[in-house]
PDB file of N, CA and C in Angstrom:
ATOM      1  N   MET A   1       0.838  -1.180   0.000  1.00 57.00           N
ATOM      2  CA  MET A   1       0.000   0.000   0.000  1.00 57.00           C
ATOM      3  C   MET A   1       0.883   1.243   0.000  1.00 57.00           C
ATOM      4  N   ASN A   2       0.433   2.225  -0.681  1.00 72.00           N
ATOM      5  CA  ASN A   2       1.200   3.462  -0.682  1.00 72.00           C
ATOM      6  C   ASN A   2       0.785   4.339   0.511  1.00 72.00           C
ATOM      7  N   ASN A   3       1.494   5.418   0.703  1.00 78.00           N
ATOM      8  CA  ASN A   3       1.239   6.293   1.848  1.00 78.00           C
ATOM      9  C   ASN A   3      -0.142   6.927   1.806  1.00 78.00           C
ATOM     10  N   ASN A   4      -0.644   7.215   0.617  1.00 82.00           N
ATOM     11  CA  ASN A   4      -1.952   7.835   0.480  1.00 82.00           C
ATOM     12  C   ASN A   4      -3.053   6.884   0.988  1.00 82.00           C
ATOM     13  N   GLY A   5      -2.932   5.615   0.658  1.00 82.00           N
ATOM     14  CA  GLY A   5      -3.907   4.619   1.113  1.00 82.00           C
ATOM     15  C   GLY A   5      -3.873   4.436   2.619  1.00 82.00           C
ATOM     16  N   ILE A   6      -2.691   4.455   3.186  1.00 85.00           N
ATOM     17  CA  ILE A   6      -2.561   4.321   4.639  1.00 85.00           C
ATOM     18  C   ILE A   6      -3.179   5.522   5.344  1.00 85.00           C
ATOM     19  N   MET A   7      -2.986   6.711   4.794  1.00 87.00           N
ATOM     20  CA  MET A   7      -3.557   7.927   5.382  1.00 87.00           C
ATOM     21  C   MET A   7      -5.085   7.867   5.363  1.00 87.00           C
ATOM     22  N   TRP A   8      -5.669   7.402   4.236  1.00 89.00           N
ATOM     23  CA  TRP A   8      -7.119   7.284   4.156  1.00 89.00           C
ATOM     24  C   TRP A   8      -7.651   6.244   5.144  1.00 89.00           C
ATOM     25  N   LEU A   9      -6.969   5.143   5.246  1.00 89.00           N
ATOM     26  CA  LEU A   9      -7.372   4.093   6.174  1.00 89.00           C
ATOM     27  C   LEU A   9      -7.323   4.600   7.619  1.00 89.00           C
ATOM     28  N   ALA A  10      -6.266   5.323   7.972  1.00 88.00           N
ATOM     29  CA  ALA A  10      -6.143   5.879   9.312  1.00 88.00           C
ATOM     30  C   ALA A  10      -7.230   6.916   9.579  1.00 88.00           C
ATOM     31  N   ALA A  11      -7.526   7.755   8.595  1.00 88.00           N
ATOM     32  CA  ALA A  11      -8.564   8.776   8.748  1.00 88.00           C
ATOM     33  C   ALA A  11      -9.932   8.132   8.965  1.00 88.00           C
ATOM     34  N   ILE A  12     -10.243   7.092   8.205  1.00 89.00           N
ATOM     35  CA  ILE A  12     -11.524   6.389   8.357  1.00 89.00           C
ATOM     36  C   ILE A  12     -11.614   5.747   9.736  1.00 89.00           C
ATOM     37  N   PHE A  13     -10.531   5.128  10.174  1.00 90.00           N
ATOM     38  CA  PHE A  13     -10.520   4.499  11.495  1.00 90.00           C
ATOM     39  C   PHE A  13     -10.745   5.543  12.592  1.00 90.00           C
ATOM     40  N   ILE A  14     -10.115   6.693  12.504  1.00 91.00           N
ATOM     41  CA  ILE A  14     -10.268   7.750  13.502  1.00 91.00           C
ATOM     42  C   ILE A  14     -11.695   8.281  13.512  1.00 91.00           C
ATOM     43  N   ILE A  15     -12.279   8.475  12.342  1.00 90.00           N
ATOM     44  CA  ILE A  15     -13.658   8.975  12.267  1.00 90.00           C
ATOM     45  C   ILE A  15     -14.628   7.979  12.882  1.00 90.00           C
ATOM     46  N   ILE A  16     -14.463   6.715  12.592  1.00 89.00           N
ATOM     47  CA  ILE A  16     -15.337   5.684  13.168  1.00 89.00           C
ATOM     48  C   ILE A  16     -15.163   5.633  14.684  1.00 89.00           C
ATOM     49  N   SER A  17     -13.953   5.718  15.158  1.00 89.00           N
ATOM     50  CA  SER A  17     -13.692   5.683  16.601  1.00 89.00           C
ATOM     51  C   SER A  17     -14.327   6.870  17.312  1.00 89.00           C
ATOM     52  N   LEU A  18     -14.185   8.063  16.752  1.00 87.00           N
ATOM     53  CA  LEU A  18     -14.777   9.253  17.367  1.00 87.00           C
ATOM     54  C   LEU A  18     -16.299   9.194  17.358  1.00 87.00           C
ATOM     55  N   THR A  19     -16.872   8.692  16.287  1.00 85.00           N
ATOM     56  CA  THR A  19     -18.327   8.554  16.212  1.00 85.00           C
ATOM     57  C   THR A  19     -18.832   7.570  17.260  1.00 85.00           C
ATOM     58  N   TYR A  20     -18.158   6.439  17.386  1.00 83.00           N
ATOM     59  CA  TYR A  20     -18.553   5.432  18.375  1.00 83.00           C
ATOM     60  C   TYR A  20     -18.440   5.994  19.791  1.00 83.00           C
ATOM     61  N   THR A  21     -17.359   6.704  20.081  1.00 83.00           N
ATOM     62  CA  THR A  21     -17.160   7.286  21.410  1.00 83.00           C
ATOM     63  C   THR A  21     -18.244   8.316  21.718  1.00 83.00           C
ATOM     64  N   GLY A  22     -18.550   9.167  20.755  1.00 77.00           N
ATOM     65  CA  GLY A  22     -19.594  10.178  20.957  1.00 77.00           C
ATOM     66  C   GLY A  22     -20.950   9.565  21.206  1.00 77.00           C
ATOM     67  N   CYS A  23     -21.310   8.559  20.434  1.00 72.00           N
ATOM     68  CA  CYS A  23     -22.599   7.883  20.617  1.00 72.00           C
ATOM     69  C   CYS A  23     -22.672   7.179  21.970  1.00 72.00           C
ATOM     70  N   SER A  24     -21.586   6.556  22.391  1.00 72.00           N
ATOM     71  CA  SER A  24     -21.550   5.881  23.687  1.00 72.00           C
ATOM     72  C   SER A  24     -21.735   6.879  24.821  1.00 72.00           C
ATOM     73  N   TYR A  25     -21.095   8.032  24.700  1.00 71.00           N
ATOM     74  CA  TYR A  25     -21.214   9.063  25.735  1.00 71.00           C
ATOM     75  C   TYR A  25     -22.644   9.582  25.818  1.00 71.00           C
ATOM     76  N   LEU A  26     -23.262   9.861  24.686  1.00 66.00           N
ATOM     77  CA  LEU A  26     -24.633  10.370  24.690  1.00 66.00           C
ATOM     78  C   LEU A  26     -25.604   9.340  25.228  1.00 66.00           C
ATOM     79  N   GLN A  27     -25.393   8.073  24.906  1.00 64.00           N
ATOM     80  CA  GLN A  27     -26.266   7.020  25.408  1.00 64.00           C
ATOM     81  C   GLN A  27     -26.134   6.890  26.918  1.00 64.00           C
ATOM     82  N   LYS A  28     -24.913   6.991  27.437  1.00 61.00           N
ATOM     83  CA  LYS A  28     -24.688   6.926  28.884  1.00 61.00           C
ATOM     84  C   LYS A  28     -25.367   8.088  29.579  1.00 61.00           C
ATOM     85  N   ASP A  29     -25.275   9.271  28.999  1.00 57.00           N
ATOM     86  CA  ASP A  29     -25.881  10.459  29.582  1.00 57.00           C
ATOM     87  C   ASP A  29     -27.397  10.300  29.661  1.00 57.00           C
ATOM     88  N   ASN A  30     -28.021   9.757  28.614  1.00 59.00           N
ATOM     89  CA  ASN A  30     -29.460   9.527  28.617  1.00 59.00           C
ATOM     90  C   ASN A  30     -29.849   8.478  29.649  1.00 59.00           C
ATOM     91  N   ALA A  31     -29.038   7.449  29.819  1.00 60.00           N
ATOM     92  CA  ALA A  31     -29.322   6.414  30.814  1.00 60.00           C
ATOM     93  C   ALA A  31     -29.245   7.001  32.217  1.00 60.00           C
ATOM     94  N   GLU A  32     -28.291   7.881  32.468  1.00 66.00           N
ATOM     95  CA  GLU A  32     -28.174   8.534  33.779  1.00 66.00           C
ATOM     96  C   GLU A  32     -29.413   9.390  34.053  1.00 66.00           C
ATOM     97  N   LYS A  33     -29.845  10.160  33.064  1.00 68.00           N
ATOM     98  CA  LYS A  33     -31.034  11.002  33.235  1.00 68.00           C
ATOM     99  C   LYS A  33     -32.256  10.148  33.526  1.00 68.00           C
ATOM    100  N   GLU A  34     -32.400   9.034  32.824  1.00 68.00           N
ATOM    101  CA  GLU A  34     -33.530   8.139  33.023  1.00 68.00           C
ATOM    102  C   GLU A  34     -33.512   7.528  34.426  1.00 68.00           C
ATOM    103  N   LYS A  35     -32.329   7.168  34.897  1.00 73.00           N
ATOM    104  CA  LYS A  35     -32.195   6.549  36.215  1.00 73.00           C
ATOM    105  C   LYS A  35     -32.610   7.504  37.327  1.00 73.00           C
ATOM    106  N   TYR A  36     -32.236   8.772  37.196  1.00 76.00           N
ATOM    107  CA  TYR A  36     -32.460   9.739  38.271  1.00 76.00           C
ATOM    108  C   TYR A  36     -33.679  10.627  38.063  1.00 76.00           C
ATOM    109  N   LYS A  37     -34.528  10.364  37.076  1.00 81.00           N
ATOM    110  CA  LYS A  37     -35.620  11.285  36.767  1.00 81.00           C
ATOM    111  C   LYS A  37     -36.668  11.378  37.877  1.00 81.00           C
ATOM    112  N   ASN A  38     -36.861  10.333  38.666  1.00 83.00           N
ATOM    113  CA  ASN A  38     -37.876  10.342  39.720  1.00 83.00           C
ATOM    114  C   ASN A  38     -37.342  10.747  41.089  1.00 83.00           C
ATOM    115  N   TYR A  39     -36.062  11.066  41.172  1.00 87.00           N
ATOM    116  CA  TYR A  39     -35.459  11.374  42.469  1.00 87.00           C
ATOM    117  C   TYR A  39     -36.019  12.671  43.043  1.00 87.00           C
ATOM    118  N   VAL A  40     -36.259  12.654  44.361  1.00 89.00           N
ATOM    119  CA  VAL A  40     -36.745  13.838  45.078  1.00 89.00           C
ATOM    120  C   VAL A  40     -35.835  14.085  46.271  1.00 89.00           C
ATOM    121  N   SER A  41     -35.893  15.287  46.793  1.00 89.00           N
ATOM    122  CA  SER A  41     -35.070  15.602  47.960  1.00 89.00           C
ATOM    123  C   SER A  41     -35.848  15.316  49.241  1.00 89.00           C
ATOM    124  N   ALA A  42     -35.098  15.019  50.287  1.00 91.00           N
ATOM    125  CA  ALA A  42     -35.683  14.759  51.595  1.00 91.00           C
ATOM    126  C   ALA A  42     -34.623  15.010  52.658  1.00 91.00           C
ATOM    127  N   LYS A  43     -35.077  15.220  53.868  1.00 93.00           N
ATOM    128  CA  LYS A  43     -34.157  15.386  54.986  1.00 93.00           C
ATOM    129  C   LYS A  43     -33.839  14.016  55.577  1.00 93.00           C
ATOM    130  N   ALA A  44     -32.588  13.849  55.970  1.00 93.00           N
ATOM    131  CA  ALA A  44     -32.155  12.593  56.582  1.00 93.00           C
ATOM    132  C   ALA A  44     -31.316  12.907  57.807  1.00 93.00           C
ATOM    133  N   VAL A  45     -31.411  12.057  58.799  1.00 93.00           N
ATOM    134  CA  VAL A  45     -30.627  12.181  60.022  1.00 93.00           C
ATOM    135  C   VAL A  45     -29.634  11.028  60.056  1.00 93.00           C
ATOM    136  N   ILE A  46     -28.389  11.342  60.386  1.00 93.00           N
ATOM    137  CA  ILE A  46     -27.351  10.317  60.493  1.00 93.00           C
ATOM    138  C   ILE A  46     -27.566   9.578  61.814  1.00 93.00           C
ATOM    139  N   ASP A  47     -27.881   8.292  61.723  1.00 93.00           N
ATOM    140  CA  ASP A  47     -28.074   7.478  62.923  1.00 93.00           C
ATOM    141  C   ASP A  47     -26.763   6.904  63.433  1.00 93.00           C
ATOM    142  N   GLN A  48     -25.914   6.486  62.514  1.00 92.00           N
ATOM    143  CA  GLN A  48     -24.655   5.852  62.902  1.00 92.00           C
ATOM    144  C   GLN A  48     -23.629   6.039  61.792  1.00 92.00           C
ATOM    145  N   LYS A  49     -22.414   6.376  62.184  1.00 89.00           N
ATOM    146  CA  LYS A  49     -21.306   6.433  61.235  1.00 89.00           C
ATOM    147  C   LYS A  49     -20.563   5.107  61.346  1.00 89.00           C
ATOM    148  N   LEU A  50     -20.461   4.408  60.239  1.00 88.00           N
ATOM    149  CA  LEU A  50     -19.787   3.117  60.222  1.00 88.00           C
ATOM    150  C   LEU A  50     -18.285   3.316  60.081  1.00 88.00           C
ATOM    151  N   PRO A  51     -17.491   2.345  60.477  1.00 84.00           N
ATOM    152  CA  PRO A  51     -16.037   2.477  60.315  1.00 84.00           C
ATOM    153  C   PRO A  51     -15.670   2.706  58.857  1.00 84.00           C
ATOM    154  N   GLU A  52     -14.684   3.577  58.643  1.00 81.00           N
ATOM    155  CA  GLU A  52     -14.254   3.875  57.283  1.00 81.00           C
ATOM    156  C   GLU A  52     -13.603   2.659  56.660  1.00 81.00           C
ATOM    157  N   ARG A  53     -13.886   2.467  55.381  1.00 76.00           N
ATOM    158  CA  ARG A  53     -13.262   1.386  54.635  1.00 76.00           C
ATOM    159  C   ARG A  53     -12.228   1.992  53.704  1.00 76.00           C
ATOM    160  N   VAL A  54     -11.123   1.313  53.576  1.00 78.00           N
ATOM    161  CA  VAL A  54     -10.078   1.776  52.675  1.00 78.00           C
ATOM    162  C   VAL A  54     -10.200   0.996  51.372  1.00 78.00           C
ATOM    163  N   THR A  55     -10.305   1.738  50.263  1.00 75.00           N
ATOM    164  CA  THR A  55     -10.407   1.093  48.962  1.00 75.00           C
ATOM    165  C   THR A  55      -9.039   0.586  48.535  1.00 75.00           C
ATOM    166  N   ARG A  56      -9.004  -0.150  47.471  1.00 78.00           N
ATOM    167  CA  ARG A  56      -7.720  -0.660  46.990  1.00 78.00           C
ATOM    168  C   ARG A  56      -6.817   0.449  46.482  1.00 78.00           C
ATOM    169  N   TYR A  57      -7.373   1.632  46.274  1.00 79.00           N
ATOM    170  CA  TYR A  57      -6.576   2.778  45.831  1.00 79.00           C
ATOM    171  C   TYR A  57      -6.148   3.658  46.997  1.00 79.00           C
ATOM    172  N   GLY A  58      -6.532   3.287  48.212  1.00 74.00           N
ATOM    173  CA  GLY A  58      -6.109   4.012  49.394  1.00 74.00           C
ATOM    174  C   GLY A  58      -7.083   5.070  49.885  1.00 74.00           C
ATOM    175  N   ALA A  59      -8.192   5.295  49.179  1.00 74.00           N
ATOM    176  CA  ALA A  59      -9.174   6.297  49.604  1.00 74.00           C
ATOM    177  C   ALA A  59     -10.027   5.728  50.735  1.00 74.00           C
ATOM    178  N   LYS A  60     -10.334   6.593  51.691  1.00 74.00           N
ATOM    179  CA  LYS A  60     -11.198   6.181  52.793  1.00 74.00           C
ATOM    180  C   LYS A  60     -12.628   6.586  52.477  1.00 74.00           C
ATOM    181  N   GLN A  61     -13.531   5.635  52.605  1.00 79.00           N
ATOM    182  CA  GLN A  61     -14.936   5.896  52.324  1.00 79.00           C
ATOM    183  C   GLN A  61     -15.747   5.750  53.605  1.00 79.00           C
ATOM    184  N   ALA A  62     -16.389   6.830  54.005  1.00 84.00           N
ATOM    185  CA  ALA A  62     -17.256   6.786  55.170  1.00 84.00           C
ATOM    186  C   ALA A  62     -18.648   6.328  54.727  1.00 84.00           C
ATOM    187  N   ARG A  63     -19.248   5.469  55.509  1.00 88.00           N
ATOM    188  CA  ARG A  63     -20.601   4.987  55.233  1.00 88.00           C
ATOM    189  C   ARG A  63     -21.452   5.238  56.468  1.00 88.00           C
ATOM    190  N   TYR A  64     -22.753   5.409  56.222  1.00 90.00           N
ATOM    191  CA  TYR A  64     -23.650   5.815  57.295  1.00 90.00           C
ATOM    192  C   TYR A  64     -24.943   5.017  57.259  1.00 90.00           C
ATOM    193  N   ASN A  65     -25.528   4.825  58.440  1.00 92.00           N
ATOM    194  CA  ASN A  65     -26.900   4.356  58.559  1.00 92.00           C
ATOM    195  C   ASN A  65     -27.730   5.614  58.779  1.00 92.00           C
ATOM    196  N   ILE A  66     -28.782   5.805  57.976  1.00 92.00           N
ATOM    197  CA  ILE A  66     -29.556   7.041  58.046  1.00 92.00           C
ATOM    198  C   ILE A  66     -31.048   6.749  58.137  1.00 92.00           C
ATOM    199  N   THR A  67     -31.795   7.764  58.595  1.00 92.00           N
ATOM    200  CA  THR A  67     -33.250   7.721  58.588  1.00 92.00           C
ATOM    201  C   THR A  67     -33.739   8.890  57.748  1.00 92.00           C
ATOM    202  N   ILE A  68     -34.424   8.577  56.659  1.00 92.00           N
ATOM    203  CA  ILE A  68     -34.955   9.593  55.755  1.00 92.00           C
ATOM    204  C   ILE A  68     -36.401   9.873  56.144  1.00 92.00           C
ATOM    205  N   THR A  69     -36.771  11.155  56.198  1.00 91.00           N
ATOM    206  CA  THR A  69     -38.157  11.543  56.418  1.00 91.00           C
ATOM    207  C   THR A  69     -38.709  12.024  55.088  1.00 91.00           C
ATOM    208  N   ASP A  70     -39.686  11.278  54.540  1.00 87.00           N
ATOM    209  CA  ASP A  70     -40.211  11.633  53.219  1.00 87.00           C
ATOM    210  C   ASP A  70     -41.227  12.764  53.322  1.00 87.00           C
ATOM    211  N   ALA A  71     -41.829  13.129  52.193  1.00 84.00           N
ATOM    212  CA  ALA A  71     -42.759  14.260  52.132  1.00 84.00           C
ATOM    213  C   ALA A  71     -44.014  14.026  52.974  1.00 84.00           C
ATOM    214  N   LYS A  72     -44.392  12.772  53.179  1.00 87.00           N
ATOM    215  CA  LYS A  72     -45.571  12.440  53.982  1.00 87.00           C
ATOM    216  C   LYS A  72     -45.258  12.365  55.466  1.00 87.00           C
ATOM    217  N   GLY A  73     -43.983  12.476  55.822  1.00 87.00           N
ATOM    218  CA  GLY A  73     -43.570  12.386  57.216  1.00 87.00           C
ATOM    219  C   GLY A  73     -43.219  10.972  57.651  1.00 87.00           C
ATOM    220  N   GLU A  74     -43.249  10.032  56.722  1.00 89.00           N
ATOM    221  CA  GLU A  74     -42.901   8.649  57.051  1.00 89.00           C
ATOM    222  C   GLU A  74     -41.390   8.487  57.105  1.00 89.00           C
ATOM    223  N   LYS A  75     -40.947   7.588  57.960  1.00 91.00           N
ATOM    224  CA  LYS A  75     -39.512   7.340  58.142  1.00 91.00           C
ATOM    225  C   LYS A  75     -39.080   6.155  57.280  1.00 91.00           C
ATOM    226  N   ILE A  76     -37.946   6.331  56.599  1.00 90.00           N
ATOM    227  CA  ILE A  76     -37.347   5.273  55.790  1.00 90.00           C
ATOM    228  C   ILE A  76     -35.940   5.061  56.316  1.00 90.00           C
ATOM    229  N   ILE A  77     -35.650   3.874  56.784  1.00 90.00           N
ATOM    230  CA  ILE A  77     -34.331   3.582  57.346  1.00 90.00           C
ATOM    231  C   ILE A  77     -33.480   2.950  56.256  1.00 90.00           C
ATOM    232  N   ARG A  78     -32.304   3.506  56.049  1.00 91.00           N
ATOM    233  CA  ARG A  78     -31.365   2.988  55.052  1.00 91.00           C
ATOM    234  C   ARG A  78     -30.038   2.679  55.730  1.00 91.00           C
ATOM    235  N   PHE A  79     -29.438   1.601  55.330  1.00 90.00           N
ATOM    236  CA  PHE A  79     -28.184   1.152  55.922  1.00 90.00           C
ATOM    237  C   PHE A  79     -27.047   1.243  54.911  1.00 90.00           C
ATOM    238  N   ASN A  80     -25.853   1.502  55.420  1.00 88.00           N
ATOM    239  CA  ASN A  80     -24.615   1.433  54.639  1.00 88.00           C
ATOM    240  C   ASN A  80     -24.632   2.362  53.417  1.00 88.00           C
ATOM    241  N   CYS A  81     -25.009   3.613  53.632  1.00 86.00           N
ATOM    242  CA  CYS A  81     -25.075   4.598  52.548  1.00 86.00           C
ATOM    243  C   CYS A  81     -23.769   5.381  52.486  1.00 86.00           C
ATOM    244  N   GLU A  82     -23.248   5.537  51.287  1.00 86.00           N
ATOM    245  CA  GLU A  82     -22.045   6.335  51.081  1.00 86.00           C
ATOM    246  C   GLU A  82     -22.485   7.745  50.695  1.00 86.00           C
ATOM    247  N   LEU A  83     -22.325   8.701  51.617  1.00 85.00           N
ATOM    248  CA  LEU A  83     -22.789  10.060  51.389  1.00 85.00           C
ATOM    249  C   LEU A  83     -21.655  11.035  51.120  1.00 85.00           C
ATOM    250  N   GLY A  84     -20.435  10.624  51.387  1.00 78.00           N
ATOM    251  CA  GLY A  84     -19.308  11.528  51.201  1.00 78.00           C
ATOM    252  C   GLY A  84     -19.228  12.531  52.338  1.00 78.00           C
ATOM    253  N   GLY A  85     -18.164  13.270  52.359  1.00 76.00           N
ATOM    254  CA  GLY A  85     -18.006  14.284  53.396  1.00 76.00           C
ATOM    255  C   GLY A  85     -17.678  13.689  54.740  1.00 76.00           C
ATOM    256  N   SER A  86     -17.689  14.535  55.719  1.00 82.00           N
ATOM    257  CA  SER A  86     -17.392  14.122  57.094  1.00 82.00           C
ATOM    258  C   SER A  86     -18.584  14.491  57.964  1.00 82.00           C
ATOM    259  N   LEU A  87     -19.501  13.563  58.102  1.00 87.00           N
ATOM    260  CA  LEU A  87     -20.715  13.798  58.881  1.00 87.00           C
ATOM    261  C   LEU A  87     -20.605  13.107  60.232  1.00 87.00           C
ATOM    262  N   LYS A  88     -21.360  13.610  61.193  1.00 87.00           N
ATOM    263  CA  LYS A  88     -21.376  13.030  62.538  1.00 87.00           C
ATOM    264  C   LYS A  88     -22.771  12.511  62.834  1.00 87.00           C
ATOM    265  N   GLU A  89     -22.866  11.692  63.853  1.00 90.00           N
ATOM    266  CA  GLU A  89     -24.168  11.192  64.274  1.00 90.00           C
ATOM    267  C   GLU A  89     -25.054  12.356  64.680  1.00 90.00           C
ATOM    268  N   LYS A  90     -26.325  12.259  64.344  1.00 91.00           N
ATOM    269  CA  LYS A  90     -27.373  13.245  64.614  1.00 91.00           C
ATOM    270  C   LYS A  90     -27.315  14.452  63.686  1.00 91.00           C
ATOM    271  N   ASP A  91     -26.380  14.485  62.733  1.00 91.00           N
ATOM    272  CA  ASP A  91     -26.374  15.557  61.733  1.00 91.00           C
ATOM    273  C   ASP A  91     -27.572  15.383  60.805  1.00 91.00           C
ATOM    274  N   THR A  92     -28.099  16.498  60.314  1.00 91.00           N
ATOM    275  CA  THR A  92     -29.186  16.469  59.345  1.00 91.00           C
ATOM    276  C   THR A  92     -28.622  16.877  57.996  1.00 91.00           C
ATOM    277  N   VAL A  93     -28.981  16.134  56.971  1.00 91.00           N
ATOM    278  CA  VAL A  93     -28.461  16.381  55.631  1.00 91.00           C
ATOM    279  C   VAL A  93     -29.598  16.200  54.623  1.00 91.00           C
ATOM    280  N   THR A  94     -29.528  16.934  53.528  1.00 91.00           N
ATOM    281  CA  THR A  94     -30.496  16.760  52.442  1.00 91.00           C
ATOM    282  C   THR A  94     -29.985  15.665  51.512  1.00 91.00           C
ATOM    283  N   VAL A  95     -30.838  14.681  51.256  1.00 91.00           N
ATOM    284  CA  VAL A  95     -30.470  13.579  50.366  1.00 91.00           C
ATOM    285  C   VAL A  95     -31.488  13.489  49.238  1.00 91.00           C
ATOM    286  N   TYR A  96     -31.107  12.793  48.194  1.00 91.00           N
ATOM    287  CA  TYR A  96     -31.985  12.552  47.049  1.00 91.00           C
ATOM    288  C   TYR A  96     -32.145  11.049  46.880  1.00 91.00           C
ATOM    289  N   TYR A  97     -33.387  10.609  46.659  1.00 90.00           N
ATOM    290  CA  TYR A  97     -33.675   9.183  46.497  1.00 90.00           C
ATOM    291  C   TYR A  97     -34.917   9.031  45.630  1.00 90.00           C
ATOM    292  N   ASP A  98     -35.198   7.817  45.198  1.00 87.00           N
ATOM    293  CA  ASP A  98     -36.365   7.529  44.368  1.00 87.00           C
ATOM    294  C   ASP A  98     -37.514   7.088  45.275  1.00 87.00           C
ATOM    295  N   PRO A  99     -38.583   7.879  45.387  1.00 87.00           N
ATOM    296  CA  PRO A  99     -39.695   7.484  46.264  1.00 87.00           C
ATOM    297  C   PRO A  99     -40.455   6.260  45.771  1.00 87.00           C
ATOM    298  N   ASN A 100     -40.316   5.932  44.492  1.00 84.00           N
ATOM    299  CA  ASN A 100     -40.959   4.725  43.965  1.00 84.00           C
ATOM    300  C   ASN A 100     -40.245   3.457  44.425  1.00 84.00           C
ATOM    301  N   ASP A 101     -38.996   3.582  44.805  1.00 82.00           N
ATOM    302  CA  ASP A 101     -38.190   2.457  45.298  1.00 82.00           C
ATOM    303  C   ASP A 101     -37.347   2.958  46.481  1.00 82.00           C
ATOM    304  N   PRO A 102     -37.988   3.324  47.590  1.00 81.00           N
ATOM    305  CA  PRO A 102     -37.260   3.971  48.684  1.00 81.00           C
ATOM    306  C   PRO A 102     -36.210   3.089  49.349  1.00 81.00           C
ATOM    307  N   ASN A 103     -36.387   1.791  49.321  1.00 80.00           N
ATOM    308  CA  ASN A 103     -35.431   0.907  49.993  1.00 80.00           C
ATOM    309  C   ASN A 103     -34.366   0.357  49.065  1.00 80.00           C
ATOM    310  N   GLY A 104     -34.534   0.511  47.766  1.00 79.00           N
ATOM    311  CA  GLY A 104     -33.574  -0.067  46.834  1.00 79.00           C
ATOM    312  C   GLY A 104     -32.809   0.951  46.006  1.00 79.00           C
ATOM    313  N   SER A 105     -33.287   2.182  45.984  1.00 81.00           N
ATOM    314  CA  SER A 105     -32.622   3.181  45.146  1.00 81.00           C
ATOM    315  C   SER A 105     -31.360   3.706  45.817  1.00 81.00           C
ATOM    316  N   GLU A 106     -30.495   4.245  44.990  1.00 84.00           N
ATOM    317  CA  GLU A 106     -29.267   4.850  45.490  1.00 84.00           C
ATOM    318  C   GLU A 106     -29.622   6.146  46.221  1.00 84.00           C
ATOM    319  N   VAL A 107     -28.942   6.403  47.327  1.00 87.00           N
ATOM    320  CA  VAL A 107     -29.121   7.648  48.079  1.00 87.00           C
ATOM    321  C   VAL A 107     -27.888   8.504  47.829  1.00 87.00           C
ATOM    322  N   THR A 108     -28.112   9.759  47.447  1.00 83.00           N
ATOM    323  CA  THR A 108     -27.008  10.654  47.147  1.00 83.00           C
ATOM    324  C   THR A 108     -27.252  12.027  47.774  1.00 83.00           C
ATOM    325  N   THR A 109     -26.188  12.753  48.048  1.00 84.00           N
ATOM    326  CA  THR A 109     -26.323  14.095  48.622  1.00 84.00           C
ATOM    327  C   THR A 109     -26.255  15.177  47.561  1.00 84.00           C
ATOM    328  N   LYS A 110     -25.911  14.799  46.345  1.00 82.00           N
ATOM    329  CA  LYS A 110     -25.826  15.763  45.246  1.00 82.00           C
ATOM    330  C   LYS A 110     -27.044  15.599  44.338  1.00 82.00           C
ATOM    331  N   ARG A 111     -27.484  16.697  43.808  1.00 75.00           N
ATOM    332  CA  ARG A 111     -28.646  16.657  42.902  1.00 75.00           C
ATOM    333  C   ARG A 111     -28.276  15.866  41.641  1.00 75.00           C
ATOM    334  N   PRO A 112     -28.953  14.752  41.403  1.00 68.00           N
ATOM    335  CA  PRO A 112     -28.634  13.951  40.204  1.00 68.00           C
ATOM    336  C   PRO A 112     -29.130  14.610  38.932  1.00 68.00           C
TER     337      PRO A 112
END
């Protein structure tokens, strides 16, 4: 093959790779939006701070047992939630969760 053919082949490969990467990113973004579309905010109280776990990369992750008070005033108890930050027992924090699946959805402190 001459140099011109190799250049065209490389250009086609790069274009296909960039297109695939862009489509994958957009699909992931849509899946994230779909996952978090029903999330609502609620107040939660830290019931217990669990011992920090060290990941294989050396980061310490604090986990908490919390009680969420939903919009109706009902209590939802969640265990082993990773909320980030440095919280203490009895602290109140705003969390986001899916009210359609209050016991199985991910709990986060950042607006999804």
